[in-house]
Coordinates of C-alpha atoms in Angstrom, one line a residue:
M66 CA 5.1 22.3 3.1
N67 CA 3.7 23.1 6.6
H68 CA 5.5 26.0 8.2
N69 CA 6.4 23.9 11.2
Q70 CA 8.3 21.5 9.0
T71 CA 10.4 23.9 6.9
D72 CA 13.3 23.8 9.3
L73 CA 13.5 20.1 9.6
S74 CA 16.5 18.3 8.1
P75 CA 15.7 15.8 5.3
Q76 CA 16.2 12.8 7.8
R77 CA 13.9 14.3 10.4
Y78 CA 11.3 15.4 7.8
L79 CA 11.3 12.0 6.2
L80 CA 10.9 10.1 9.5
H81 CA 8.4 12.5 11.0
N82 CA 6.0 12.2 8.0
V83 CA 6.6 8.4 7.6
A84 CA 5.7 8.0 11.2
I85 CA 2.4 9.9 10.6
S86 CA 1.7 7.7 7.6
F87 CA 2.6 4.5 9.3
V88 CA 0.3 5.2 12.3
G89 CA -2.6 6.0 9.9
L90 CA -2.0 2.8 7.9
F91 CA -1.7 0.7 11.0
I92 CA -5.0 2.1 12.4
N93 CA -6.6 1.4 9.0
Q94 CA -5.5 -2.2 9.1
S95 CA -6.6 -2.6 12.6
V96 CA -10.0 -1.0 12.1
A97 CA -10.7 -3.2 9.0
T98 CA -9.7 -6.4 10.9
I99 CA -11.8 -5.6 13.9
G100 CA -14.7 -4.5 11.8
M101 CA -14.8 -7.7 9.8
G102 CA -14.4 -9.7 13.0
I103 CA -17.6 -8.0 14.3
V104 CA -19.4 -8.7 11.0
A105 CA -18.3 -12.4 11.2
R106 CA -19.9 -12.6 14.6
T107 CA -23.0 -10.7 13.6
V108 CA -23.7 -12.7 10.4
P109 CA -23.8 -16.4 11.5
N110 CA -24.5 -17.5 7.9
K111 CA -21.0 -18.3 6.4
T112 CA -22.4 -18.1 2.9
L113 CA -23.8 -14.6 3.5
F114 CA -20.5 -13.5 5.1
G115 CA -18.7 -14.8 2.0
E116 CA -21.1 -12.8 -0.2
I117 CA -20.3 -9.6 1.8
N118 CA -16.6 -10.2 1.3
L119 CA -17.2 -10.9 -2.4
L120 CA -19.1 -7.7 -2.8
L121 CA -16.3 -5.7 -1.2
Q122 CA -13.7 -7.5 -3.4
I123 CA -15.6 -6.7 -6.6
I124 CA -15.9 -3.0 -5.7
G125 CA -12.3 -2.9 -4.5
I126 CA -10.9 -4.4 -7.8
A127 CA -13.1 -1.9 -9.8
G128 CA -11.7 0.9 -7.7
V129 CA -8.2 0.1 -8.8
F130 CA -9.1 1.3 -12.3
L131 CA -10.2 4.8 -11.2
N132 CA -8.7 8.2 -12.0
L133 CA -6.4 7.1 -14.9
G134 CA -3.4 8.2 -12.8
L135 CA -4.7 11.8 -12.4
N136 CA -4.3 11.6 -8.6
S137 CA -0.6 10.8 -9.1
S138 CA -0.3 13.8 -11.4
I139 CA -1.9 16.1 -8.9
T140 CA 0.5 14.9 -6.2
Y141 CA 3.5 15.4 -8.5
L142 CA 2.6 18.8 -9.9
A143 CA 1.4 20.2 -6.6
S144 CA 4.6 19.1 -4.8
R145 CA 6.6 20.8 -7.5
H146 CA 4.7 24.1 -8.0
G147 CA 2.8 24.6 -4.8
R148 CA -0.7 26.0 -4.2
K149 CA -0.6 28.2 -7.2
V150 CA -1.5 25.2 -9.5
M151 CA -4.2 23.8 -7.2
A152 CA -7.0 26.0 -8.4
P153 CA -6.8 25.1 -12.2
L154 CA -5.5 21.5 -11.7
F155 CA -8.0 20.3 -9.1
G156 CA -11.2 21.2 -10.9
M157 CA -10.0 19.7 -14.2
A158 CA -8.8 16.5 -12.5
A159 CA -12.0 16.2 -10.5
L160 CA -14.2 16.5 -13.6
A161 CA -12.2 14.0 -15.6
S162 CA -12.1 11.6 -12.7
V163 CA -15.9 11.8 -12.3
G164 CA -16.2 11.0 -16.0
I165 CA -13.9 8.0 -15.6
G166 CA -15.8 6.9 -12.5
F167 CA -19.1 7.2 -14.3
A168 CA -17.8 5.0 -17.2
L169 CA -16.6 2.3 -14.8
A170 CA -19.8 2.5 -12.8
A171 CA -21.8 2.0 -16.0
L172 CA -19.7 -0.9 -17.1
L173 CA -19.8 -2.6 -13.8
G174 CA -23.6 -2.0 -13.5
A175 CA -24.1 -3.5 -17.0
F176 CA -22.3 -6.7 -16.0
A177 CA -23.7 -6.9 -12.4
S178 CA -26.2 -9.7 -13.3
V179 CA -23.6 -11.6 -15.2
L180 CA -21.1 -11.4 -12.3
A181 CA -23.8 -12.4 -9.8
Q182 CA -24.9 -15.4 -11.9
G183 CA -21.3 -16.4 -12.5
Y184 CA -20.7 -16.7 -8.8
G185 CA -24.0 -18.5 -8.4
H186 CA -25.6 -15.8 -6.1
P187 CA -28.1 -13.8 -8.2
H188 CA -29.1 -11.5 -5.3
L189 CA -25.6 -10.0 -5.5
A190 CA -26.6 -8.0 -8.5
P191 CA -28.7 -5.3 -6.8
A192 CA -26.0 -4.8 -4.2
I193 CA -23.4 -4.4 -6.9
L194 CA -25.6 -1.8 -8.7
I195 CA -25.9 0.2 -5.5
C196 CA -22.2 0.1 -4.8
T197 CA -21.4 1.4 -8.3
L198 CA -22.1 4.8 -6.8
T199 CA -19.1 4.5 -4.6
L200 CA -16.9 4.6 -7.8
L201 CA -18.2 8.1 -8.6
L202 CA -17.7 9.3 -5.0
Y203 CA -14.2 7.8 -4.6
S204 CA -13.1 9.3 -7.9
L205 CA -13.4 12.7 -6.2
V206 CA -12.0 11.5 -2.8
N207 CA -8.8 10.2 -4.5
I208 CA -8.2 13.6 -6.1
G209 CA -8.7 15.4 -2.9
V210 CA -6.4 13.1 -0.9
A211 CA -3.8 13.3 -3.6
A212 CA -3.9 17.1 -3.5
F213 CA -3.1 17.2 0.2
S214 CA -0.3 14.7 -0.4
G215 CA 1.2 16.9 -3.1
M216 CA 1.1 19.9 -0.6
R217 CA 2.9 17.6 1.9
R218 CA 0.0 17.8 4.3
F219 CA 0.5 14.2 5.4
S220 CA -1.4 14.5 8.7
A221 CA -4.4 15.7 6.8
Q222 CA -4.0 13.0 4.2
M223 CA -3.9 10.3 6.9
T224 CA -6.8 11.8 8.7
F225 CA -8.9 11.5 5.6
M226 CA -7.8 7.9 5.0
V227 CA -8.5 6.9 8.6
L228 CA -11.9 8.6 8.6
S229 CA -12.8 7.0 5.3
N230 CA -11.9 3.6 6.6
I231 CA -13.8 4.1 9.9
F232 CA -16.9 5.4 8.1
S233 CA -16.8 2.5 5.6
T234 CA -16.2 -0.2 8.2
T235 CA -18.9 1.2 10.5
A236 CA -21.2 1.2 7.5
I237 CA -20.5 -2.5 6.8
V238 CA -21.2 -3.3 10.5
I239 CA -24.4 -1.3 10.5
G240 CA -25.6 -3.0 7.3
A241 CA -24.9 -6.4 8.8
V242 CA -26.8 -5.5 12.0
V243 CA -29.8 -3.9 10.2
G244 CA -30.1 -6.8 7.8
H245 CA -30.5 -9.4 10.6
G246 CA -28.6 -12.0 8.6
Q247 CA -31.2 -12.1 5.8
P248 CA -30.3 -11.8 2.0
R249 CA -31.3 -8.1 2.2
T250 CA -28.2 -7.7 4.4
L251 CA -26.3 -7.3 1.2
W252 CA -28.5 -4.4 0.1
W253 CA -28.3 -2.6 3.4
T254 CA -24.6 -3.0 3.5
A255 CA -24.2 -1.6 0.0
L256 CA -26.5 1.4 0.8
C257 CA -24.6 2.1 4.1
I258 CA -21.3 2.0 2.2
V259 CA -22.5 4.6 -0.3
I260 CA -23.7 6.9 2.5
A261 CA -20.3 6.5 4.2
D262 CA -18.4 7.3 1.1
A263 CA -20.6 10.3 0.4
L264 CA -19.8 11.6 3.8
T265 CA -16.1 11.1 3.2
A266 CA -16.3 12.9 -0.2
I267 CA -18.1 15.9 1.4
I268 CA -15.4 16.3 4.1
V269 CA -12.5 16.0 1.7
L270 CA -13.9 18.4 -0.9
W271 CA -15.0 20.9 1.8
R272 CA -11.5 20.9 3.3
A273 CA -9.8 21.3 -0.2
R274 CA -12.1 24.2 -1.0
R275 CA -11.6 25.8 2.4
D276 CA -7.7 25.5 2.4
Y277 CA -7.0 26.1 -1.3
H278 CA -10.1 27.8 -2.7
V279 CA -10.4 25.2 -5.5
R280 CA -13.3 25.0 -7.9
L281 CA -14.7 21.5 -7.9
L282 CA -15.4 21.0 -11.6
L283 CA -13.6 22.8 -14.4
W284 CA -13.7 22.0 -18.1
P285 CA -10.3 20.4 -18.9
R286 CA -7.7 22.3 -20.9
R287 CA -6.5 19.9 -23.6
R288 CA -2.7 20.5 -23.3
L289 CA -2.6 20.5 -19.5
M290 CA -4.8 17.4 -19.3
L291 CA -2.6 15.5 -21.8
R292 CA 0.4 16.4 -19.7
M293 CA -1.3 15.0 -16.6
I294 CA -2.4 11.9 -18.3
R295 CA 1.1 11.3 -19.8
Y296 CA 2.5 11.4 -16.4
G297 CA -0.3 9.5 -14.6
V298 CA -1.1 6.6 -16.9
P299 CA 2.2 4.7 -16.3
M300 CA 1.6 5.0 -12.6
W301 CA -2.0 3.9 -13.0
A302 CA -1.1 1.0 -15.2
G303 CA 1.7 -0.1 -12.9
N304 CA -0.6 0.1 -9.9
I305 CA -3.1 -2.2 -11.7
A306 CA -0.4 -4.7 -12.4
K307 CA 0.7 -4.6 -8.7
S308 CA -2.6 -4.4 -6.9
C309 CA -4.3 -7.4 -8.6
Q310 CA -1.5 -9.9 -7.9
Q311 CA -2.5 -11.1 -4.5
S312 CA -6.1 -11.5 -5.3
Y313 CA -5.1 -13.4 -8.5
L314 CA -2.9 -15.7 -6.5
V315 CA -5.7 -16.6 -4.1
I316 CA -8.2 -17.1 -6.9
V317 CA -6.0 -19.4 -8.9
M318 CA -4.9 -21.4 -5.9
G319 CA -8.6 -21.8 -5.0
T320 CA -9.1 -23.7 -8.3
V321 CA -6.5 -26.2 -7.1
S322 CA -7.4 -26.5 -3.4
L323 CA -9.8 -24.4 -1.4
V324 CA -7.9 -25.4 1.8
A325 CA -4.6 -24.2 0.3
S326 CA -6.3 -21.0 -0.9
G327 CA -7.4 -20.4 2.7
Y328 CA -3.8 -20.9 4.0
L329 CA -2.6 -18.5 1.3
S330 CA -5.1 -15.9 2.2
N331 CA -4.1 -16.1 5.9
G332 CA -0.4 -15.8 4.9
L333 CA -1.1 -12.7 2.9
K334 CA -2.9 -11.1 5.9
I335 CA 0.2 -11.8 8.1
A336 CA 2.7 -10.6 5.4
G337 CA 0.5 -7.6 4.7
F338 CA 1.6 -6.0 8.0
L339 CA 5.1 -5.8 6.5
N340 CA 3.6 -4.1 3.5
I341 CA 2.6 -1.2 5.6
V342 CA 6.2 -0.1 6.2
T343 CA 7.1 0.5 2.5
W344 CA 3.6 1.9 1.9
A345 CA 4.2 4.6 4.5
F346 CA 7.5 5.5 2.8
N347 CA 5.8 5.5 -0.6
I348 CA 3.3 8.1 0.5
V349 CA 6.1 10.5 1.5
A350 CA 8.7 9.6 -1.1
L351 CA 7.0 11.1 -4.2
P352 CA 6.7 14.7 -2.9
F353 CA 10.0 14.3 -1.0
L354 CA 11.9 13.6 -4.2
S355 CA 9.9 16.0 -6.5
K356 CA 11.0 18.9 -4.3
V357 CA 14.6 18.4 -5.5
I358 CA 13.9 17.4 -9.0
H359 CA 16.7 19.7 -10.4
Q360 CA 19.2 18.9 -7.6
P361 CA 20.8 15.5 -8.6
R362 CA 23.0 15.2 -5.5
E363 CA 20.3 16.0 -3.1
A364 CA 17.9 13.7 -4.9
S365 CA 20.4 10.8 -4.6
H366 CA 20.8 11.6 -0.9
R367 CA 17.1 11.6 -0.3
A368 CA 16.6 8.4 -2.2
T369 CA 19.3 6.8 -0.1
L370 CA 17.6 8.0 3.1
C371 CA 14.3 6.5 2.0
F372 CA 15.8 3.0 1.3
R373 CA 18.0 3.2 4.5
Y374 CA 15.2 3.9 6.9
N375 CA 12.8 1.6 5.1
N376 CA 15.3 -1.2 5.4
Y377 CA 16.1 -0.5 9.0
I378 CA 12.5 -1.4 9.8
L379 CA 11.7 -3.9 7.2
F380 CA 14.8 -6.2 7.5
P381 CA 14.3 -7.2 11.1
L382 CA 10.5 -7.3 10.9
T383 CA 10.8 -9.7 7.9
L384 CA 13.4 -11.8 9.8
M385 CA 11.1 -12.0 12.9
T386 CA 8.1 -12.9 10.8
C387 CA 9.9 -15.7 9.1
L388 CA 11.4 -17.1 12.3
F389 CA 8.2 -16.9 14.2
A390 CA 5.8 -17.8 11.4
R391 CA 4.3 -20.7 13.3
P392 CA 3.5 -19.0 16.5
I393 CA 2.2 -15.9 14.6
T394 CA -0.1 -18.1 12.5
E395 CA -1.3 -19.9 15.6
F396 CA -2.0 -16.7 17.4
A397 CA -3.9 -15.1 14.4
F398 CA -5.8 -18.1 13.1
G399 CA -5.6 -20.9 15.6
T400 CA -4.0 -24.4 15.5
T401 CA -6.5 -25.6 12.9
Y402 CA -5.0 -23.4 10.3
T403 CA -1.3 -23.9 11.3
N404 CA 0.8 -26.6 9.7
S405 CA 4.0 -26.8 7.7
Q406 CA 2.2 -25.7 4.5
S407 CA 0.7 -22.5 6.0
V408 CA 4.0 -21.7 7.7
L409 CA 5.9 -22.0 4.4
Y410 CA 3.4 -19.7 2.8
V411 CA 4.0 -17.0 5.5
I412 CA 7.8 -17.3 4.9
L413 CA 7.7 -17.1 1.1
L414 CA 5.1 -14.3 1.0
S415 CA 7.1 -12.3 3.6
L416 CA 10.2 -12.6 1.5
G417 CA 8.1 -11.6 -1.5
I418 CA 7.0 -8.4 0.3
L419 CA 10.6 -7.7 1.3
S420 CA 11.7 -8.0 -2.4
S421 CA 8.7 -5.9 -3.5
S422 CA 9.8 -3.0 -1.3
I423 CA 12.7 -2.2 -3.7
P424 CA 10.7 -1.7 -7.0
R425 CA 7.7 -0.2 -5.2
L426 CA 9.8 2.4 -3.3
G427 CA 12.3 2.9 -6.1
G428 CA 9.6 3.3 -8.7
T429 CA 7.8 5.9 -6.6
M430 CA 11.0 7.9 -6.1
L431 CA 11.8 7.9 -9.8
A432 CA 8.2 9.0 -10.5
G433 CA 8.8 11.9 -8.1
L434 CA 11.6 13.0 -10.5
G435 CA 9.2 12.8 -13.4
R436 CA 10.4 9.4 -14.6
T437 CA 7.3 7.1 -14.4
R438 CA 8.4 4.4 -16.9
A439 CA 10.4 2.6 -14.2
N440 CA 7.3 2.3 -11.9
F441 CA 5.3 0.9 -14.8
W442 CA 7.8 -1.6 -16.2
T443 CA 9.0 -3.0 -12.8
M444 CA 5.3 -3.6 -11.8
V445 CA 4.7 -5.4 -15.1
I446 CA 7.9 -7.4 -14.7
S447 CA 6.9 -8.4 -11.2
G448 CA 3.5 -9.6 -12.5
V449 CA 4.5 -11.5 -15.6
P450 CA 5.8 -14.7 -13.9
L451 CA 2.7 -14.7 -11.6
Y452 CA 0.1 -14.2 -14.2
L453 CA 1.6 -16.6 -16.7
L454 CA 3.2 -19.4 -14.6
V455 CA 0.9 -19.8 -11.6
P456 CA -2.0 -21.4 -13.5
F457 CA 0.3 -24.0 -15.0
F458 CA 2.5 -24.9 -12.0
A459 CA 0.3 -24.4 -8.9
S460 CA -1.2 -27.9 -9.1
D461 CA 2.3 -29.5 -9.3
G462 CA 3.3 -28.3 -5.9
R463 CA 1.4 -26.0 -3.6
W464 CA 4.5 -24.1 -2.5
I465 CA 5.2 -23.1 -6.1
A466 CA 2.6 -20.3 -6.3
P467 CA 4.0 -18.2 -3.5
F468 CA 7.5 -19.0 -4.7
I469 CA 6.6 -17.5 -8.1
Y470 CA 5.3 -14.4 -6.3
L471 CA 8.7 -14.1 -4.6
L472 CA 10.5 -14.8 -7.9
G473 CA 8.5 -12.1 -9.8
W474 CA 9.3 -9.4 -7.2
S475 CA 13.0 -10.4 -7.1
V476 CA 13.3 -10.0 -10.8
A477 CA 11.5 -6.6 -10.6
A478 CA 14.0 -5.5 -7.8
V479 CA 17.0 -6.3 -10.2
A480 CA 15.2 -4.3 -12.9
L481 CA 14.7 -1.4 -10.6
F482 CA 18.4 -1.2 -9.7
W483 CA 19.1 -0.9 -13.4
Y484 CA 16.5 1.9 -13.8
L485 CA 18.0 3.8 -10.9
R486 CA 21.4 3.8 -12.5
H487 CA 20.1 4.4 -16.1
D488 CA 17.7 7.2 -15.1
G489 CA 20.2 9.1 -13.1
L490 CA 19.3 8.4 -9.5
P491 CA 22.4 6.6 -8.1
L492 CA 22.3 5.4 -4.5
Q493 CA 24.9 5.2 -1.7
W494 CA 24.6 1.4 -1.7
R495 CA 26.3 0.8 1.6
R496 CA 24.2 3.3 3.5
A497 CA 21.0 2.2 1.7
F498 CA 21.3 -1.6 2.1
V499 CA 24.5 -2.8 3.9
D500 CA 24.2 -0.7 7.0
P501 CA 20.5 -1.6 7.7
L502 CA 21.4 -5.3 7.3
I503 CA 23.9 -5.2 10.1
P504 CA 21.4 -4.7 13.0
A505 CA 19.2 -7.5 11.6
L506 CA 22.2 -9.9 11.4
A507 CA 23.3 -8.9 14.9
S508 CA 19.8 -9.7 16.3
S509 CA 19.3 -12.9 14.2
I510 CA 21.0 -15.3 16.6
P511 CA 18.9 -14.5 19.7
F512 CA 15.8 -14.3 17.6
A513 CA 16.6 -17.7 16.0
L514 CA 17.3 -19.3 19.4
A515 CA 14.0 -17.8 20.7
A516 CA 12.1 -19.4 17.8
W517 CA 13.8 -22.7 18.5
T518 CA 13.2 -22.9 22.2
T519 CA 9.9 -24.1 23.8
D520 CA 10.5 -22.5 27.2
L521 CA 8.4 -19.3 27.2
T522 CA 10.5 -17.5 29.8
L523 CA 13.7 -18.2 27.8
R524 CA 11.9 -17.3 24.6
W525 CA 10.9 -13.9 25.7
S526 CA 14.3 -13.2 27.3
L527 CA 15.9 -14.0 24.0
V528 CA 13.4 -11.8 22.1
F529 CA 14.1 -8.8 24.3
L530 CA 17.9 -9.5 24.0
G531 CA 17.5 -9.4 20.2
L532 CA 15.4 -6.2 20.3
G533 CA 18.1 -4.6 22.5
L534 CA 20.8 -5.6 20.1
L535 CA 18.8 -4.3 17.2
V536 CA 18.3 -0.9 18.8
L537 CA 21.9 -0.6 20.1
V538 CA 23.5 -1.5 16.7
T539 CA 21.1 0.8 14.8
W540 CA 21.9 3.7 17.1
M541 CA 25.6 3.1 16.8
L542 CA 25.4 3.1 13.0
E543 CA 23.3 6.3 12.9
H544 CA 25.6 8.0 15.4
S545 CA 28.6 7.1 13.3
S546 CA 26.9 8.2 10.1
K547 CA 26.1 11.6 11.5
R548 CA 29.7 12.0 12.7
R549 CA 31.0 11.3 9.2
Q550 CA 28.4 13.6 7.7
Y551 CA 29.5 16.6 9.8
A552 CA 33.2 15.8 10.0

């Protein structure tokens, strides 16, 4: 832990580091959105623009399979034992991750032509082959970033993530400009991405070596490596089950209706901003809980704090997103893409993100206590309805697909509550869920009236009234909670 954070209370420590993570994630989301907007204007050919996005999606999905959970193991063990374990763990995890990255790169390279032919765009194959190098580079970057997370160096971690995103997005823009909208644009884009990821890897590894004197590649010790894999694999497998859901939803819906698939993709982009909230808490939660792994009461207190402050933010944001789904969609994508179907998608997907926050955050906290099975099984439970039911029912009603997404995460949330109790991490339920609901309910009436009215002056007046009530009631609840705590 940084020396300037050692005296912070758990509440202040949590909020301080979540704020750092949230800012970094918000910058990432904004940079990616702006960057692709520039590419869209630079590449007038819609087919070529689609190919660039397809290339990024292929590499992104392949990247989900990297590291075999060794990055989660590094975060967990470093947060428990400090810098003394960094030297032996880092080098072994780095070497093993490079091996896994090489295997994935070889597999993807072998099927590059098949993938390109399957999509009907053969010139994708060379670009995919070039981009396989990014899997090797990011296998190292992930280990480096995880190490800084385990040492609770969240500002450094966010700096690496933001730099990586800036480098990668800039590379995509440069590739699009240099390619002049010709088919070779794909190759230039792929090459620039590899150069950007190499620069990221150099910076992360240099900083890890400078701060912790790690050796970059060490031959793994069998017993320690098995321990790391035993911890990391459930986290890795759960992340795969979680991370592929939204892409799967869009792909399956595209087989029914390309228009509906477009609406769904837009809805996921809007609801994705809600996802940032719990993601920021997830980054902090694992080392935050692992620090008190042998203190059950303090672990329960910290878990309650994570849910409490996550819900303070997420409840009203979800409420506002659902109430203002139509104007938000119009602002983001224009009136052409705004109708009752697209608005319904935003609402259902936002509620799905809200439900997903419980198993995602709860599973991460249990993993911080060394209990990774909850994270794995709740992610699997969330995906089973989606992967099995959507292909059969999507064509019967286009609202059913996002509803199944919501259903899967709701079932996973119930399962997580059971795991919390069964695995010895009880929550203070009123503080975690009931208190954060009160400000959202208090502000719901002015927000609902604002969504209903067409008068812009009245709408904004009601919005500010709702925000004022939200802040006031939240402050009153926190003030009352602190008084009870120190009474």
